[in-house]
Amino acid sequence: MTQPAAMPHVMNTYGRLPFALSHGRGSRVWDTEGREYLDALGGIAVNTLGHAHPVLVAAIADQAGKLIHTSNYYQVPLQETLAAMLCERSGLDAAFFCSTGLEANEAAIKIARKFGHDKGLERPEIIVCERAFHGRSLATLSASGNPKIQAGFAPLVEGFVRVPFNDTAAVRDIARTHKNVVAVMLEPVQGEGGINPARNDYLRDLRVICDEQGWLLMLDEVQCGIARTGKWFGYQWSGIQPDVMSLAKGLGAGVPVGALMVGPRAKDVFGPGNHGSTFGGNPLAMRAAVETLRLIESEGLMRNADTVGAYLRAALKRELAHVDGVVDIRGEGLMIGVELGRPCGVILTRAAEAGLLLSVTADTVIRLVPPLIFTTADADETVAKLAPLVKAFLAEQA
Ligand SMILES: Cc1ncc(COP(=O)(O)O)c(C=O)c1O
């Protein structure tokens, strides 16, 4: 897709659709021509509360009228409020705030390295997974398991050892052969890699191996965290506790905010001067995140993600599972992938033309990550719009 001439002064780093959205309400958005869309993408798993949630809008406006930004030279009480809420919900001990997912993961990578250096290891290594996505900074794209996003950016950051996802034996092999490993880093549900859930027994095995080896278990919950899978955090389905967890995307319901959470083993690795961020933890972002967490609870959105997600998956399976060329329909809560047997990027455009926003990831996987306020009626409409498109696409010559 070529860049439409409408934005000639914006650097050409995205393949954009040729329309602009002007406003939204709940799970609906409208473009500048007045066309309506059902938003099953939620800004890529960001708009937790849908669009223009009146309570969130009022809180942001109130905060903007008091203080948007100060500096981390001073105490920021809203950071403590949000950190305490996240600690209570995760069982972890402390938070560092930043603005994006890649920043949270950079902080995780730095913690792992310093954890290693503190133990006397000069070249610490982190185990990462095939098909992982951790961001687009040099360190996080090096940690990612996607050659496409790495192409053109060598030399990559060293210190990552890659293993197949959901493969305990591969991690045990590395434990035998690599003496500098300090951490394992993975997504409990891979997002960009094609909506691939980690098996619960795999996460439990990793916890055991990390304990045996004295490694940090670092979970990237940037996409699957914040109630998307039907629990606060994706790992909570497995009953384990990580040592380090990164968050962003849904945390601020659209206001940029990321967090790195740490448990007892990682809590004291950083000291003053080891890490920082100008915007990280500013009062506006903190207020948006505090309000987002409160609203997820008061509106029962965790349970909604679980039940509407199961409803949507079941409906998609009823309509599509038997269709030739549909490989799999999978996911957790409102993080759903429909895998087709061949690249299907064109579905994104066709769905938008039909009034449905979604994305295609890993070339062959249609991704649905709608706002957590999605209803069963929204799910029905999604299937009614998507299923005929998929059938028509698969009936075409490859
Ligand atoms: C699991 C995961 N980690 C990290 C990132 C990077 O987040 P950001 O784009 O906010 O830097 C993403 C973004 O898609 C992600 O899905």
XYZ file of C-alpha atoms and ligand atoms in Angstrom:
414
model
C 0.000 0.000 0.000
C 1.455 3.415 -0.860
C 1.362 6.377 1.443
C -1.603 8.586 0.556
C -0.508 12.077 -0.460
C -2.598 13.496 2.395
C 0.383 13.494 4.822
C 3.425 14.484 2.727
C 5.362 15.907 5.684
C 4.984 12.865 7.906
C 7.753 10.292 7.582
C 6.640 7.285 5.622
C 6.960 4.494 8.202
C 3.455 3.017 8.078
C 1.268 1.544 5.371
C -1.813 3.619 6.144
C -5.370 3.193 4.963
C -6.605 6.188 2.936
C -8.955 7.690 5.517
C -8.728 9.561 8.826
C -10.861 9.026 11.902
C -12.442 12.119 13.406
C -14.248 10.948 16.545
C -15.505 7.946 18.426
C -17.959 6.781 21.064
C -17.725 3.429 22.814
C -16.737 0.781 20.283
C -17.675 2.970 17.283
C -15.577 5.472 15.351
C -16.393 7.765 12.446
C -14.142 9.025 9.688
C -13.939 12.544 8.288
C -16.378 11.559 5.519
C -18.954 10.463 8.092
C -18.530 6.702 7.578
C -19.069 4.590 10.702
C -16.812 1.714 11.800
C -17.048 -0.940 14.485
C -13.653 -0.836 16.192
C -12.390 -4.389 16.696
C -8.787 -3.153 16.826
C -9.020 -0.644 19.685
C -5.919 1.235 18.518
C -4.064 -2.123 18.664
C -5.164 -3.247 22.128
C -4.936 0.260 23.582
C -8.452 1.709 23.882
C -9.442 -0.426 26.864
C -12.540 1.670 27.627
C -13.539 2.366 24.037
C -13.620 5.930 22.769
C -14.599 9.065 24.679
C -15.522 7.291 27.909
C -17.144 10.185 29.821
C -15.546 9.374 33.190
C -12.073 9.044 31.691
C -12.546 12.217 29.643
C -13.616 14.149 32.761
C -10.659 12.820 34.783
C -8.168 13.755 32.066
C -9.702 17.224 31.726
C -9.644 17.713 35.488
C -6.006 16.634 35.700
C -4.985 18.771 32.714
C -6.469 21.760 34.535
C -4.273 21.043 37.582
C -0.950 19.612 36.366
C -0.002 17.830 33.171
C 3.698 17.413 33.788
C 6.175 18.177 36.503
C 9.431 16.232 36.629
C 10.804 13.250 38.445
C 12.901 15.744 40.418
C 9.844 15.884 42.682
C 7.513 13.409 44.311
C 4.522 12.536 42.147
C 1.810 11.180 44.482
C -0.243 9.770 41.593
C 2.720 7.502 40.753
C 2.434 5.966 44.199
C -1.341 5.577 43.794
C -0.969 3.762 40.471
C 2.035 1.718 41.598
C 0.138 0.520 44.680
C -2.862 -0.447 42.540
C -0.657 -2.396 40.122
C 1.256 -4.085 42.961
C -1.978 -5.145 44.643
C -3.341 -6.615 41.410
C -0.113 -8.328 40.299
C 1.438 -9.386 43.599
C 4.642 -7.597 42.548
C 6.472 -5.048 44.676
C 7.257 -1.858 42.781
C 6.829 -0.011 39.490
C 8.943 2.181 37.222
C 6.897 4.377 34.896
C 7.607 5.240 31.277
C 5.458 6.033 28.247
C 5.577 3.067 25.840
C 5.937 -0.686 25.668
C 9.425 -0.657 24.213
C 10.609 1.569 27.041
C 9.199 -0.834 29.611
C 11.040 -3.676 27.869
C 14.263 -1.670 27.627
C 14.042 -1.224 31.377
C 13.518 -4.991 31.770
C 16.550 -5.753 29.599
C 18.671 -3.281 31.583
C 17.512 -4.854 34.857
C 18.465 -8.322 33.595
C 21.902 -7.119 32.522
C 22.574 -5.308 35.781
C 21.282 -8.315 37.728
C 23.954 -10.314 35.846
C 26.712 -7.759 36.375
C 25.864 -7.616 40.091
C 26.525 -11.386 40.134
C 29.882 -10.907 38.390
C 28.801 -11.856 34.849
C 30.346 -9.510 32.306
C 28.324 -10.656 29.283
C 24.889 -11.591 30.597
C 22.443 -13.241 28.184
C 18.652 -13.267 28.019
C 16.631 -16.133 26.554
C 13.972 -14.856 24.111
C 11.471 -16.611 21.862
C 10.914 -17.122 18.185
C 8.088 -14.911 16.857
C 8.395 -12.637 19.914
C 7.764 -8.912 19.599
C 9.168 -6.586 22.241
C 9.407 -3.243 20.412
C 11.385 -1.293 17.842
C 14.291 0.251 19.718
C 17.608 -1.416 18.902
C 17.629 -3.604 22.011
C 13.957 -4.567 21.814
C 14.011 -5.311 18.086
C 17.088 -7.442 18.717
C 15.114 -9.313 21.385
C 12.192 -9.732 18.961
C 11.975 -12.882 16.850
C 10.997 -11.266 13.584
C 13.680 -10.915 10.890
C 11.544 -8.360 9.006
C 11.780 -5.715 11.721
C 15.515 -6.380 12.133
C 16.374 -6.079 8.430
C 18.583 -3.073 7.733
C 19.480 -2.386 11.361
C 22.538 -4.553 11.944
C 24.620 -4.701 14.026
C 21.926 -5.867 16.411
C 22.298 -5.670 20.179
C 23.979 -8.844 21.408
C 23.163 -10.892 24.463
C 19.970 -12.651 23.357
C 19.626 -16.415 22.930
C 16.588 -17.514 20.926
C 14.449 -20.585 21.560
C 11.192 -21.886 20.057
C 8.078 -20.684 21.914
C 6.234 -23.156 24.171
C 9.257 -25.512 24.205
C 10.527 -26.274 27.715
C 13.221 -28.692 26.533
C 14.860 -25.957 24.444
C 15.196 -23.765 27.539
C 16.653 -26.652 29.534
C 19.197 -27.213 26.745
C 20.273 -23.580 26.956
C 20.606 -23.922 30.732
C 23.103 -26.754 30.131
C 25.111 -25.045 27.403
C 25.071 -21.304 28.238
C 26.558 -20.237 31.532
C 25.859 -16.502 31.201
C 22.065 -16.618 31.078
C 20.361 -14.337 33.606
C 16.730 -14.175 32.460
C 13.966 -15.512 30.237
C 11.762 -12.935 28.534
C 8.496 -13.770 26.758
C 4.901 -12.742 26.102
C 2.260 -14.875 27.865
C 0.222 -14.421 24.679
C 2.336 -13.429 21.675
C 0.563 -10.568 19.920
C 2.438 -9.427 16.818
C 3.715 -12.982 16.354
C 0.187 -14.170 15.538
C -1.851 -14.433 18.796
C -0.005 -17.443 20.219
C -0.854 -18.240 23.851
C 1.859 -19.768 26.037
C 0.630 -23.021 27.545
C 0.056 -22.781 31.304
C 2.340 -25.769 31.938
C 5.062 -24.058 29.868
C 4.884 -20.938 32.042
C 4.950 -23.114 35.161
C 7.992 -25.021 33.836
C 9.752 -21.733 33.099
C 9.084 -20.600 36.657
C 10.685 -23.797 37.985
C 13.700 -23.515 35.661
C 14.236 -19.839 36.559
C 14.120 -20.737 40.263
C 16.574 -23.621 39.798
C 18.980 -21.479 37.775
C 18.612 -18.190 39.667
C 17.294 -16.455 36.529
C 14.675 -13.717 36.287
C 11.363 -14.626 34.663
C 10.389 -11.488 32.717
C 6.925 -11.359 31.154
C 6.020 -8.865 28.450
C 2.361 -8.100 29.144
C 2.348 -4.987 26.964
C -0.360 -6.390 24.698
C -2.003 -9.154 26.755
C -2.039 -7.378 30.138
C -4.612 -5.043 31.743
C -7.626 -7.377 31.734
C -7.476 -8.241 28.036
C -7.382 -12.013 28.580
C -10.034 -11.913 31.316
C -7.605 -11.583 34.225
C -5.569 -8.524 35.142
C -2.485 -10.128 33.652
C -2.176 -13.005 31.213
C 0.198 -14.985 33.446
C -2.463 -15.195 36.170
C -4.179 -18.024 34.271
C -1.113 -20.175 35.017
C -0.882 -19.411 38.738
C 2.776 -18.345 38.596
C 4.424 -15.080 39.584
C 7.002 -13.386 37.336
C 10.006 -11.473 38.665
C 9.602 -8.670 36.130
C 6.607 -7.578 34.032
C 6.275 -4.898 31.369
C 3.002 -3.057 30.699
C 1.815 -0.306 28.332
C -0.914 -0.228 25.626
C -4.197 -0.683 27.556
C -2.871 0.781 30.809
C -3.811 4.375 30.004
C -6.751 3.565 27.703
C -5.124 5.703 24.992
C -2.984 8.078 27.024
C 0.657 6.960 26.579
C 1.819 5.187 29.729
C 4.042 2.194 30.326
C 5.255 0.478 33.464
C 7.881 -1.987 34.508
C 6.865 -4.016 37.548
C 9.348 -5.904 39.691
C 9.132 -8.551 42.402
C 11.527 -9.256 45.297
C 14.400 -10.609 43.164
C 14.527 -7.587 40.865
C 13.365 -4.832 43.163
C 16.760 -3.570 44.310
C 18.673 -3.995 41.060
C 18.239 -0.359 39.998
C 19.301 2.489 42.229
C 19.262 6.266 41.735
C 20.868 7.186 38.425
C 20.462 3.765 36.796
C 17.364 4.588 34.776
C 14.987 7.424 33.990
C 12.477 9.005 31.625
C 11.464 12.659 31.287
C 7.801 11.936 30.590
C 7.606 8.714 32.610
C 5.007 8.882 35.358
C 3.734 12.369 34.628
C 0.551 13.332 36.470
C -1.680 13.281 33.364
C -0.619 9.767 32.378
C -0.871 8.518 35.960
C -4.369 9.914 36.399
C -5.515 8.312 33.146
C -4.135 4.935 34.225
C -5.565 5.119 37.749
C -8.976 5.949 36.272
C -8.647 3.161 33.689
C -7.989 0.534 36.365
C -10.899 1.807 38.482
C -13.272 1.709 35.518
C -12.170 -1.788 34.487
C -13.240 -2.855 37.965
C -16.404 -0.808 38.399
C -17.685 -1.788 34.947
C -16.752 -5.477 35.269
C -14.593 -5.351 32.142
C -12.317 -8.223 33.104
C -15.250 -10.580 33.205
C -16.638 -8.975 30.067
C -13.365 -9.629 28.221
C -13.574 -13.259 29.286
C -17.220 -13.876 28.395
C -17.502 -11.749 25.248
C -14.123 -13.076 24.104
C -15.325 -16.676 24.494
C -18.585 -15.757 22.733
C -16.729 -14.144 19.825
C -14.310 -17.061 19.452
C -17.189 -19.537 19.479
C -19.120 -17.513 16.890
C -16.050 -17.255 14.650
C -15.517 -21.001 14.950
C -19.149 -21.713 14.045
C -18.881 -19.583 10.913
C -15.327 -20.258 9.827
C -13.679 -23.311 11.424
C -14.965 -25.669 8.712
C -13.972 -23.375 5.818
C -11.131 -24.616 3.617
C -8.086 -22.398 4.208
C -8.905 -21.451 7.805
C -6.021 -22.923 9.807
C -6.952 -21.989 13.382
C -9.091 -19.703 15.513
C -7.462 -19.031 18.873
C -6.765 -16.572 21.647
C -7.606 -15.634 25.205
C -10.366 -13.229 26.189
C -10.545 -10.312 23.773
C -7.230 -11.147 22.090
C -8.231 -13.294 19.159
C -6.509 -14.536 16.016
C -7.982 -16.172 12.929
C -5.129 -17.838 11.062
C -5.510 -18.394 7.332
C -3.392 -20.624 5.139
C -1.884 -17.761 3.167
C -0.973 -14.071 3.549
C -4.154 -12.071 3.976
C -3.121 -8.433 4.487
C -5.810 -7.319 2.035
C -8.487 -8.336 4.576
C -7.592 -5.246 6.609
C -8.613 -2.952 3.727
C -11.695 -4.956 2.821
C -12.874 -5.056 6.435
C -12.470 -1.276 6.721
C -14.512 -0.877 3.532
C -17.174 -3.026 5.198
C -17.088 -0.813 8.317
C -14.937 -3.001 10.560
C -11.504 -2.085 11.964
C -9.063 -4.931 12.613
C -5.497 -5.834 11.705
C -3.536 -8.644 10.122
C -0.401 -9.743 11.896
C 2.336 -12.285 11.142
C 1.093 -12.072 7.501
C -1.602 -14.724 7.896
C -3.431 -13.959 11.152
C -6.478 -11.694 11.361
C -6.214 -10.013 14.758
C -9.136 -8.813 16.862
C -8.216 -6.835 20.010
C -11.293 -4.647 20.567
C -12.062 -2.385 23.530
C -12.927 -4.406 26.644
C -16.428 -2.869 26.590
C -17.244 -4.949 23.474
C -20.729 -6.484 23.718
C -22.117 -9.742 22.344
C -24.003 -7.614 19.793
C -20.662 -6.102 18.724
C -19.270 -9.634 18.483
C -22.202 -10.719 16.290
C -21.669 -7.706 14.044
C -17.938 -8.463 13.803
C -18.638 -12.010 12.651
C -21.381 -10.886 10.268
C -18.947 -8.475 8.609
C -15.808 -10.591 8.739
C -16.959 -14.112 7.868
C -18.169 -13.324 4.308
C -14.921 -11.440 3.613
C -12.813 -14.380 4.754
C -14.882 -16.857 2.730
C -14.666 -14.709 -0.401
C -10.914 -14.211 0.075
C -10.278 -17.912 0.486
C -12.412 -18.723 -2.554
C -10.146 -16.513 -4.714
C -7.088 -17.958 -6.463
C -4.040 -17.844 -4.232
C 4.123 -7.546 23.441
C 4.591 -6.191 23.012
N 5.671 -5.673 23.582
C 6.121 -4.444 23.265
C 5.490 -3.684 22.304
C 6.017 -2.324 21.955
O 5.183 -1.367 22.478
P 5.275 0.161 21.961
O 4.818 0.176 20.542
O 4.373 0.918 22.895
O 6.702 0.571 22.099
C 4.349 -4.195 21.676
C 3.656 -3.420 20.631
O 2.940 -3.931 19.822
C 3.891 -5.476 22.035
O 2.805 -6.020 21.463
